[in-house]
N, CA, C and O atoms as a GROMACS GRO file, in nm:
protein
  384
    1UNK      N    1   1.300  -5.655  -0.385
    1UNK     CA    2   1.162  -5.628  -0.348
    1UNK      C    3   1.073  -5.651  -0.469
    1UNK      O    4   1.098  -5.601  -0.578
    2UNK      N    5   0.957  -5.737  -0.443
    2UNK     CA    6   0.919  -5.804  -0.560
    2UNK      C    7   0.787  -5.623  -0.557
    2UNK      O    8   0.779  -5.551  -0.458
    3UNK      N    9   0.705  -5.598  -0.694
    3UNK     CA   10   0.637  -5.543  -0.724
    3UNK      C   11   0.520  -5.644  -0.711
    3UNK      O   12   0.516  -5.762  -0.746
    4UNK      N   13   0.399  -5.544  -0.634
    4UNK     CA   14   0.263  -5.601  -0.624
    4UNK      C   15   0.251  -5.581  -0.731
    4UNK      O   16   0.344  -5.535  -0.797
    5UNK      N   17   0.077  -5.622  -0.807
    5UNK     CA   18   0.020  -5.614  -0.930
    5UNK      C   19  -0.057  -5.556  -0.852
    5UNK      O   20  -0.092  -5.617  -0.752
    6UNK      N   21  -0.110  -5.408  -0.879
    6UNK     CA   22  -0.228  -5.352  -0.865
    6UNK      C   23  -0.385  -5.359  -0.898
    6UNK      O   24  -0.417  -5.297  -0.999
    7UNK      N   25  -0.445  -5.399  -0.857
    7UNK     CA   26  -0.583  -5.433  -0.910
    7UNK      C   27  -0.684  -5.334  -0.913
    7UNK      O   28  -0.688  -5.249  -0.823
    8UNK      N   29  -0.774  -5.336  -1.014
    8UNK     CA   30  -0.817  -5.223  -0.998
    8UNK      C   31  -1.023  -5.285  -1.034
    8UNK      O   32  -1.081  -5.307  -1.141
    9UNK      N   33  -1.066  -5.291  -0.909
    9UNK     CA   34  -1.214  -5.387  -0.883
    9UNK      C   35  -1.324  -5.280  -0.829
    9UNK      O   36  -1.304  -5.160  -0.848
   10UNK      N   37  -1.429  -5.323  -0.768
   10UNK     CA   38  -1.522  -5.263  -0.779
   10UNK      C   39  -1.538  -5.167  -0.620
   10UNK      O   40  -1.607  -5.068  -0.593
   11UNK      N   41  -1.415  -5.271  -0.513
   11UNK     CA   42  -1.392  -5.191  -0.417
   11UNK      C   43  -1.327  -5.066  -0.441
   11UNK      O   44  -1.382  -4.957  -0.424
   12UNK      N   45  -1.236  -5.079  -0.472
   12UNK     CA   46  -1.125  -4.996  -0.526
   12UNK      C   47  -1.219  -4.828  -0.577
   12UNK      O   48  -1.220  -4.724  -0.512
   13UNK      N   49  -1.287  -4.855  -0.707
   13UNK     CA   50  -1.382  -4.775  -0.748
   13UNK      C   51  -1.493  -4.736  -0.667
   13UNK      O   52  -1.534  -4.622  -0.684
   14UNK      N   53  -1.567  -4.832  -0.557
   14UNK     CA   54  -1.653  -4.745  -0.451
   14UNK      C   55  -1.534  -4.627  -0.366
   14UNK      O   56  -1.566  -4.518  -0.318
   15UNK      N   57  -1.428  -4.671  -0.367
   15UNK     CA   58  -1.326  -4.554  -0.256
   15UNK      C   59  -1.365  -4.456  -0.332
   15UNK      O   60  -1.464  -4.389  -0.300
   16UNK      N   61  -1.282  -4.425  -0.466
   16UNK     CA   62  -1.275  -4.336  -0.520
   16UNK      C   63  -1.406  -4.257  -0.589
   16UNK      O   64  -1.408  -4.149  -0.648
   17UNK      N   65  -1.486  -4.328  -0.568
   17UNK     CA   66  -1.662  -4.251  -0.610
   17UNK      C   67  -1.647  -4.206  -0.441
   17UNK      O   68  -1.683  -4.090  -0.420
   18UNK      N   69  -1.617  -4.253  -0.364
   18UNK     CA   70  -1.679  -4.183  -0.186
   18UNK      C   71  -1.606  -4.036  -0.179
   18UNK      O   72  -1.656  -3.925  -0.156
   19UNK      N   73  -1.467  -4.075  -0.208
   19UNK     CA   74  -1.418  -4.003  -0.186
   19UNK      C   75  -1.396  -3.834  -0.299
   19UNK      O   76  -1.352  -3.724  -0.267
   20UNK      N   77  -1.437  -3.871  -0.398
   20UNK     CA   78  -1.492  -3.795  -0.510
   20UNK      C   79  -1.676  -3.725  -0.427
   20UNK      O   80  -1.724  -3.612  -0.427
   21UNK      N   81  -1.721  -3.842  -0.375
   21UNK     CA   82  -1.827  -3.737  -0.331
   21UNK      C   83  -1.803  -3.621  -0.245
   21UNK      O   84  -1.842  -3.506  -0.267
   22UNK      N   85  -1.728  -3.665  -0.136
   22UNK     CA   86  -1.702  -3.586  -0.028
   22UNK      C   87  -1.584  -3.487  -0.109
   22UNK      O   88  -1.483  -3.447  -0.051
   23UNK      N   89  -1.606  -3.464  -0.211
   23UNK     CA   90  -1.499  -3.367  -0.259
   23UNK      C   91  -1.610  -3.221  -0.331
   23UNK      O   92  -1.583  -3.103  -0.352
   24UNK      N   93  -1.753  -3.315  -0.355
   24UNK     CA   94  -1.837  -3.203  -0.403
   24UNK      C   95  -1.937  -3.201  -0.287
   24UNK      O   96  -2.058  -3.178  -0.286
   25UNK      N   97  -1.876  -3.222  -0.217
   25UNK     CA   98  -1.991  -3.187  -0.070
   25UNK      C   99  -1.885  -3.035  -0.010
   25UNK      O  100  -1.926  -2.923   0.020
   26UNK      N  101  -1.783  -3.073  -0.010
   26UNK     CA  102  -1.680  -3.008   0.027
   26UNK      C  103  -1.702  -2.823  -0.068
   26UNK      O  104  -1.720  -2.709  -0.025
   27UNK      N  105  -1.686  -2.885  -0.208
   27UNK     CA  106  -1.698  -2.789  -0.310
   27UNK      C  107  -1.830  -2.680  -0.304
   27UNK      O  108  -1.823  -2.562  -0.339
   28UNK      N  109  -1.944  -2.744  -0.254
   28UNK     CA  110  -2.111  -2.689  -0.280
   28UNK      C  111  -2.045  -2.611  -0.111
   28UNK      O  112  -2.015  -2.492  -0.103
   29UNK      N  113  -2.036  -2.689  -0.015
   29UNK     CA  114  -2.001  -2.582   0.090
   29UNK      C  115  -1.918  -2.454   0.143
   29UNK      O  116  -1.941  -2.366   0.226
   30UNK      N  117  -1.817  -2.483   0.061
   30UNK     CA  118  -1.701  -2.356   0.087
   30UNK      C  119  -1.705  -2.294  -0.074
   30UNK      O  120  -1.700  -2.175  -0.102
   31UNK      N  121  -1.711  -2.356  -0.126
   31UNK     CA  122  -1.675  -2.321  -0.313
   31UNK      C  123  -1.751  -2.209  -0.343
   31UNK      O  124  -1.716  -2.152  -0.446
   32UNK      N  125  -1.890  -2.136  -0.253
   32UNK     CA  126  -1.920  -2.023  -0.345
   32UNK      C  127  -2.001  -1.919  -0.210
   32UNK      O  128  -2.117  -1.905  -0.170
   33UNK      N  129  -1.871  -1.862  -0.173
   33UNK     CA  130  -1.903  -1.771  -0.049
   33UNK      C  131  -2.033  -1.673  -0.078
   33UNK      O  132  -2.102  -1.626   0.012
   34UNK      N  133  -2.050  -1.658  -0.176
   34UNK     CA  134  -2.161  -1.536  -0.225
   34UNK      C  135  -2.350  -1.620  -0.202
   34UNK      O  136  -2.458  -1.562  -0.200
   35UNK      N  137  -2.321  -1.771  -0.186
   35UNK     CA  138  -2.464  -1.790  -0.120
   35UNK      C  139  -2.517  -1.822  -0.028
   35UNK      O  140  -2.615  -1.893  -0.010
   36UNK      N  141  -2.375  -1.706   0.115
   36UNK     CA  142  -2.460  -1.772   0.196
   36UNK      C  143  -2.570  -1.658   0.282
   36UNK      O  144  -2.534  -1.541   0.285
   37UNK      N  145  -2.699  -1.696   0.350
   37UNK     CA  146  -2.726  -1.534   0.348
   37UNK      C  147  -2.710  -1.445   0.452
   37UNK      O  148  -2.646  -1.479   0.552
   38UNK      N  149  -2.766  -1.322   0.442
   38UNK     CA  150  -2.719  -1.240   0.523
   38UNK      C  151  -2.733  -1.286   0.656
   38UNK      O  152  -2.838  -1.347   0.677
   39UNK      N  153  -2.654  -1.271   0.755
   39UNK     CA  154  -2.602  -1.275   0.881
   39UNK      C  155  -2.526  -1.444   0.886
   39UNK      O  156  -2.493  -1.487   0.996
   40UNK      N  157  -2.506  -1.517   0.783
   40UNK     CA  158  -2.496  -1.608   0.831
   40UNK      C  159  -2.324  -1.618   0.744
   40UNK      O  160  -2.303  -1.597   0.624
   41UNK      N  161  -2.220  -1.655   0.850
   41UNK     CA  162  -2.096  -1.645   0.808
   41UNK      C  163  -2.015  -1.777   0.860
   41UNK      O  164  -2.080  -1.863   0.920
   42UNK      N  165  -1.881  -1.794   0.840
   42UNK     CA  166  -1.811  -1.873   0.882
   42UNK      C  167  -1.679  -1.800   0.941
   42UNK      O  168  -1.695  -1.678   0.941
   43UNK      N  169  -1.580  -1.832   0.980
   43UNK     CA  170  -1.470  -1.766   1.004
   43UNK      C  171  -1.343  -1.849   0.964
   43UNK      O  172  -1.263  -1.922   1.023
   44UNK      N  173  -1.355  -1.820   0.877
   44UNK     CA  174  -1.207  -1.926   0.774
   44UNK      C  175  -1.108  -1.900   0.830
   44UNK      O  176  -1.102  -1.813   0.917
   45UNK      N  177  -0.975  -1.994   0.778
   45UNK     CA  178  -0.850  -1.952   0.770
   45UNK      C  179  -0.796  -1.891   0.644
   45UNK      O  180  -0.823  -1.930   0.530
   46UNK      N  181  -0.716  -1.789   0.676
   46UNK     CA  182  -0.682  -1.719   0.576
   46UNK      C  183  -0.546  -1.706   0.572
   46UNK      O  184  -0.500  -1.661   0.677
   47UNK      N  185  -0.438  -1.738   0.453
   47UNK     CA  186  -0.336  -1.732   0.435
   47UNK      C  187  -0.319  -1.660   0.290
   47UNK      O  188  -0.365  -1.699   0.183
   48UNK      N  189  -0.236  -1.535   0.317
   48UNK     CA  190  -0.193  -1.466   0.236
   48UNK      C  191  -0.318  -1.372   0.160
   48UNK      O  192  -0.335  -1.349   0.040
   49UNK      N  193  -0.410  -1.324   0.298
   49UNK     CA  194  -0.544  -1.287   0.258
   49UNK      C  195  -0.628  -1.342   0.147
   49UNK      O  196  -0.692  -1.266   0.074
   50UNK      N  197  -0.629  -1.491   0.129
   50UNK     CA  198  -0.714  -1.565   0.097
   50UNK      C  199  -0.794  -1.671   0.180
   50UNK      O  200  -0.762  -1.706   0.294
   51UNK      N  201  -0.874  -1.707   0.127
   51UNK     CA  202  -0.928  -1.781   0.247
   51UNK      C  203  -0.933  -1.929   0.171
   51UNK      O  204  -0.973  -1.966   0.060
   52UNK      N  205  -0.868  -1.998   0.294
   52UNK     CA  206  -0.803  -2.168   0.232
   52UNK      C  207  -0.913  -2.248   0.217
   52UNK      O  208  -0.903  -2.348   0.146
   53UNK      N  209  -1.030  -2.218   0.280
   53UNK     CA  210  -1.147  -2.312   0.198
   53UNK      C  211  -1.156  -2.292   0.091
   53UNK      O  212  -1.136  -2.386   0.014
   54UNK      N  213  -1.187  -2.171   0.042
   54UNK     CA  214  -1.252  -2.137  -0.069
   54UNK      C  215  -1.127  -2.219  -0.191
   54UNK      O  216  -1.157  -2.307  -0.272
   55UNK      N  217  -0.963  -2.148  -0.168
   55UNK     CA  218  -0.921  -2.227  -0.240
   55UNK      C  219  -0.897  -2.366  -0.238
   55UNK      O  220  -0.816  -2.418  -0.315
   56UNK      N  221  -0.957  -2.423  -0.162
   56UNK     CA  222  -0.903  -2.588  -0.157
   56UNK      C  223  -1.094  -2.588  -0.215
   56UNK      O  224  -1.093  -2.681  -0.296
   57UNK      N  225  -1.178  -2.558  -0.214
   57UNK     CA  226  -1.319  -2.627  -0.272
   57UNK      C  227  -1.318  -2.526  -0.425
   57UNK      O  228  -1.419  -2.548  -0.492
   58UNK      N  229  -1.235  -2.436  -0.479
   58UNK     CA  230  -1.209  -2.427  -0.597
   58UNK      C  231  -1.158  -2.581  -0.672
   58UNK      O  232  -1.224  -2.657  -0.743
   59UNK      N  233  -1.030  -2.590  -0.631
   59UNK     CA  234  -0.984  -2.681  -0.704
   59UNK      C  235  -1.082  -2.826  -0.705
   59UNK      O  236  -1.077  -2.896  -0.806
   60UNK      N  237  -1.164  -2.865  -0.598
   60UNK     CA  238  -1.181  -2.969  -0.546
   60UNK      C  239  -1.331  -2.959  -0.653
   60UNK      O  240  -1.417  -3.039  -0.616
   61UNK      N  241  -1.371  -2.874  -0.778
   61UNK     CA  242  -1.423  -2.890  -0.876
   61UNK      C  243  -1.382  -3.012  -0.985
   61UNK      O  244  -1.456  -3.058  -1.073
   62UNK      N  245  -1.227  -3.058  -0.953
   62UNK     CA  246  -1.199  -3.198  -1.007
   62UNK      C  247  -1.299  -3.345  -1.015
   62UNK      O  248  -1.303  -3.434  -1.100
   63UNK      N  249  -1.392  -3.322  -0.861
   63UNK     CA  250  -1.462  -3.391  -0.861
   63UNK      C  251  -1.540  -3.523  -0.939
   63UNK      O  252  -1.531  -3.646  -0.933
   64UNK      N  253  -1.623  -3.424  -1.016
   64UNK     CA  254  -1.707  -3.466  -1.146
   64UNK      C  255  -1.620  -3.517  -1.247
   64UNK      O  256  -1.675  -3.596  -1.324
   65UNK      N  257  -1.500  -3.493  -1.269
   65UNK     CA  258  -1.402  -3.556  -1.338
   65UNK      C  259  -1.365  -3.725  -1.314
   65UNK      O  260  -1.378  -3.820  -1.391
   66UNK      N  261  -1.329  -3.722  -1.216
   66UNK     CA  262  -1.305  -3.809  -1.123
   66UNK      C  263  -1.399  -3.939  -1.097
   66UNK      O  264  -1.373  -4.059  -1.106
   67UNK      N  265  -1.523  -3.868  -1.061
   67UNK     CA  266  -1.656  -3.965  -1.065
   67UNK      C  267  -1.650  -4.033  -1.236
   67UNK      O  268  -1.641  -4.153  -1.260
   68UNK      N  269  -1.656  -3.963  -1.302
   68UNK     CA  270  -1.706  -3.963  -1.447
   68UNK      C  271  -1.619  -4.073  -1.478
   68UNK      O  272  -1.673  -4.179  -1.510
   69UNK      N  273  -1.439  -4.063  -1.473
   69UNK     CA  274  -1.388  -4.146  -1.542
   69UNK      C  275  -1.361  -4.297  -1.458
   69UNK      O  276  -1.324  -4.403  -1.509
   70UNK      N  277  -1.392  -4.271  -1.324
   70UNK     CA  278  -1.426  -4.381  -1.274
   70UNK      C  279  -1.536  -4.520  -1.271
   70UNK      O  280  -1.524  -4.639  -1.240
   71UNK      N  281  -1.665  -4.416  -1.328
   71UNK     CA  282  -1.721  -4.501  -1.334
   71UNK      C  283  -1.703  -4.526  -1.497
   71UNK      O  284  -1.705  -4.646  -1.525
   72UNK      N  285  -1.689  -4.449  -1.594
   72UNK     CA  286  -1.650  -4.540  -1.714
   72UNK      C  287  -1.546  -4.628  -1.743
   72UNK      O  288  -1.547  -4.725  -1.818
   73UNK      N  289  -1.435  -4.570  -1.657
   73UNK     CA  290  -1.294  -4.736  -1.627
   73UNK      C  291  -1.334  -4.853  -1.616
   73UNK      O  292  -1.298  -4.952  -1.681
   74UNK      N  293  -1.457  -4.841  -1.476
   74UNK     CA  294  -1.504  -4.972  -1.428
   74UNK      C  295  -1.580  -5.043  -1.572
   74UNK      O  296  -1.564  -5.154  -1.623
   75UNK      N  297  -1.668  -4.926  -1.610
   75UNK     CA  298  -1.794  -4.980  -1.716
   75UNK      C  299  -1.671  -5.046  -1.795
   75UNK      O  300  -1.682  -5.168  -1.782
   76UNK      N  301  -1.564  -5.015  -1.869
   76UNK     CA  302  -1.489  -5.049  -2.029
   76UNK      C  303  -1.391  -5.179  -1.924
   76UNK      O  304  -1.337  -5.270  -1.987
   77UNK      N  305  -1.379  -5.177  -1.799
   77UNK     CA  306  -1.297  -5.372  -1.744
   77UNK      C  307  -1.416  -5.424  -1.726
   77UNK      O  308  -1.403  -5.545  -1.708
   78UNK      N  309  -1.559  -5.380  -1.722
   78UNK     CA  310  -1.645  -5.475  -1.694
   78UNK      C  311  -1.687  -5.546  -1.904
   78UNK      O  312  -1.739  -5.651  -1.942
   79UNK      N  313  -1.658  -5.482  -1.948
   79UNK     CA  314  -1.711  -5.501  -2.111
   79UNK      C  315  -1.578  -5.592  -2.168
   79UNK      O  316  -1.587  -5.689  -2.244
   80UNK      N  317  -1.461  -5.539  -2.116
   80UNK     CA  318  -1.359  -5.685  -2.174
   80UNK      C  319  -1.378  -5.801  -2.108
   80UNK      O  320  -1.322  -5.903  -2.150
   81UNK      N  321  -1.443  -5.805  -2.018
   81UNK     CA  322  -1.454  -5.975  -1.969
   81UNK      C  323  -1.583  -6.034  -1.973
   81UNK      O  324  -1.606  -6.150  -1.941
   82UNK      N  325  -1.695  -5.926  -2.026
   82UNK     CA  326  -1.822  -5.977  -2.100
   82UNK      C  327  -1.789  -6.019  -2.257
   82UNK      O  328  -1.715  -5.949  -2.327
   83UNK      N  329  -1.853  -6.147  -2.307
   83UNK     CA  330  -1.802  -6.187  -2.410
   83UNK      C  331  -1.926  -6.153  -2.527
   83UNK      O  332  -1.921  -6.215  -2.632
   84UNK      N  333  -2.031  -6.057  -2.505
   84UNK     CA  334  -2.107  -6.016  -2.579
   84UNK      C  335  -2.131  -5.832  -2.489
   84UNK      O  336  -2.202  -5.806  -2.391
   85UNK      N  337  -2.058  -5.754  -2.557
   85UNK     CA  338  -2.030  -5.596  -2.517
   85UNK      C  339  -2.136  -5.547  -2.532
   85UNK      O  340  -2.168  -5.477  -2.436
   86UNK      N  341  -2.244  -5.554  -2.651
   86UNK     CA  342  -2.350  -5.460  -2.685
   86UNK      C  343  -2.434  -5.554  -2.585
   86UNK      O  344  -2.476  -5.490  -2.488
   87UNK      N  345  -2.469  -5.684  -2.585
   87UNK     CA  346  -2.600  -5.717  -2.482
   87UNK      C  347  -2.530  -5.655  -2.362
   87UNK      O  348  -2.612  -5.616  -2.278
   88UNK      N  349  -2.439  -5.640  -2.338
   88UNK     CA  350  -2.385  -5.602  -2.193
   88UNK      C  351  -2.490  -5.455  -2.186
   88UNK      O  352  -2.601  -5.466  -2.134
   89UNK      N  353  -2.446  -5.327  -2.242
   89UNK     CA  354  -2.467  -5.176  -2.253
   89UNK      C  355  -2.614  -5.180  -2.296
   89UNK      O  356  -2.676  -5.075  -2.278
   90UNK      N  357  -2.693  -5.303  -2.361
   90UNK     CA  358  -2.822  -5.264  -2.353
   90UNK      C  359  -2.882  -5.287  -2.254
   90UNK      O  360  -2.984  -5.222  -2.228
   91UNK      N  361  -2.801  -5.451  -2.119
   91UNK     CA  362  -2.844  -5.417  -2.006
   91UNK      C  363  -2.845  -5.320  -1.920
   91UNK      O  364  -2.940  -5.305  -1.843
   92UNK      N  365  -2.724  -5.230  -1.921
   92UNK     CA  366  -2.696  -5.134  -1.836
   92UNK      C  367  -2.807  -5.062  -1.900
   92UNK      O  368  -2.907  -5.067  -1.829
   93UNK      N  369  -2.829  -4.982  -2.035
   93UNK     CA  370  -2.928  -4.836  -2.066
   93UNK      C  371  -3.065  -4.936  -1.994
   93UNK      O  372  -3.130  -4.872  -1.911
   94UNK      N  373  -3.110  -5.070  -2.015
   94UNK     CA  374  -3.246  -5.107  -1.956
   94UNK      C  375  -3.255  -5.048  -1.805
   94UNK      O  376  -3.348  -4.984  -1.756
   95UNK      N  377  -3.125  -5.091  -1.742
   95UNK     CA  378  -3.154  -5.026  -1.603
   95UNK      C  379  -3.171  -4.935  -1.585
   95UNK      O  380  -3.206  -4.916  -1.469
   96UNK      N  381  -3.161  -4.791  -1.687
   96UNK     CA  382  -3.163  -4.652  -1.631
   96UNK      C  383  -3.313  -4.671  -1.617
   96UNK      O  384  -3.382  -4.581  -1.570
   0.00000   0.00000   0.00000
């Protein structure tokens, strides 16, 4: 069984920014039971008298991690195949 070569392009990196979003959409909604207000509740599942949102949008604080080193992966394969790096990064800061 021959091994694919994995590629790693700009599709690839929109997944993982989508799916990194929907991880802090996830996080802002279940991640902090204390804002939501009075009368207004949900009815979780709870295993082992915890409640499994809360711990699955704890962890799912990975997020911002995730986004972050994704989009700097892409930025540092887009700068080895530019053959001038600094005009590259002064185009990118012009765009902010």
């Amino acid at each position: 069984m021959d091994k694919e070569q994995i590629t790693y392009d700009k599709t690839v990196s929109l997944m993982i920014k989508g799916i990194a979003i929907l991880m802090m959409i996830f996080h802002h909604l279940f991640g902090f039971p204390s804002y939501l207000n009075f009368g207004n509740y949900w009815i979780g599942l709870n295993l082992f008298g915890k409640s499994i949102e809360f711990e699955i949008a704890v962890f799912f604080k990975v997020c911002v991690s995730i986004f972050s080193f994704s989009t700097g992966f892409s930025m540092m394969l887009i700068s080895y195949k530019c053959q001038n790096f600094i005009e590259y990064y002064i185009r990118i800061i012009k765009k902010l």
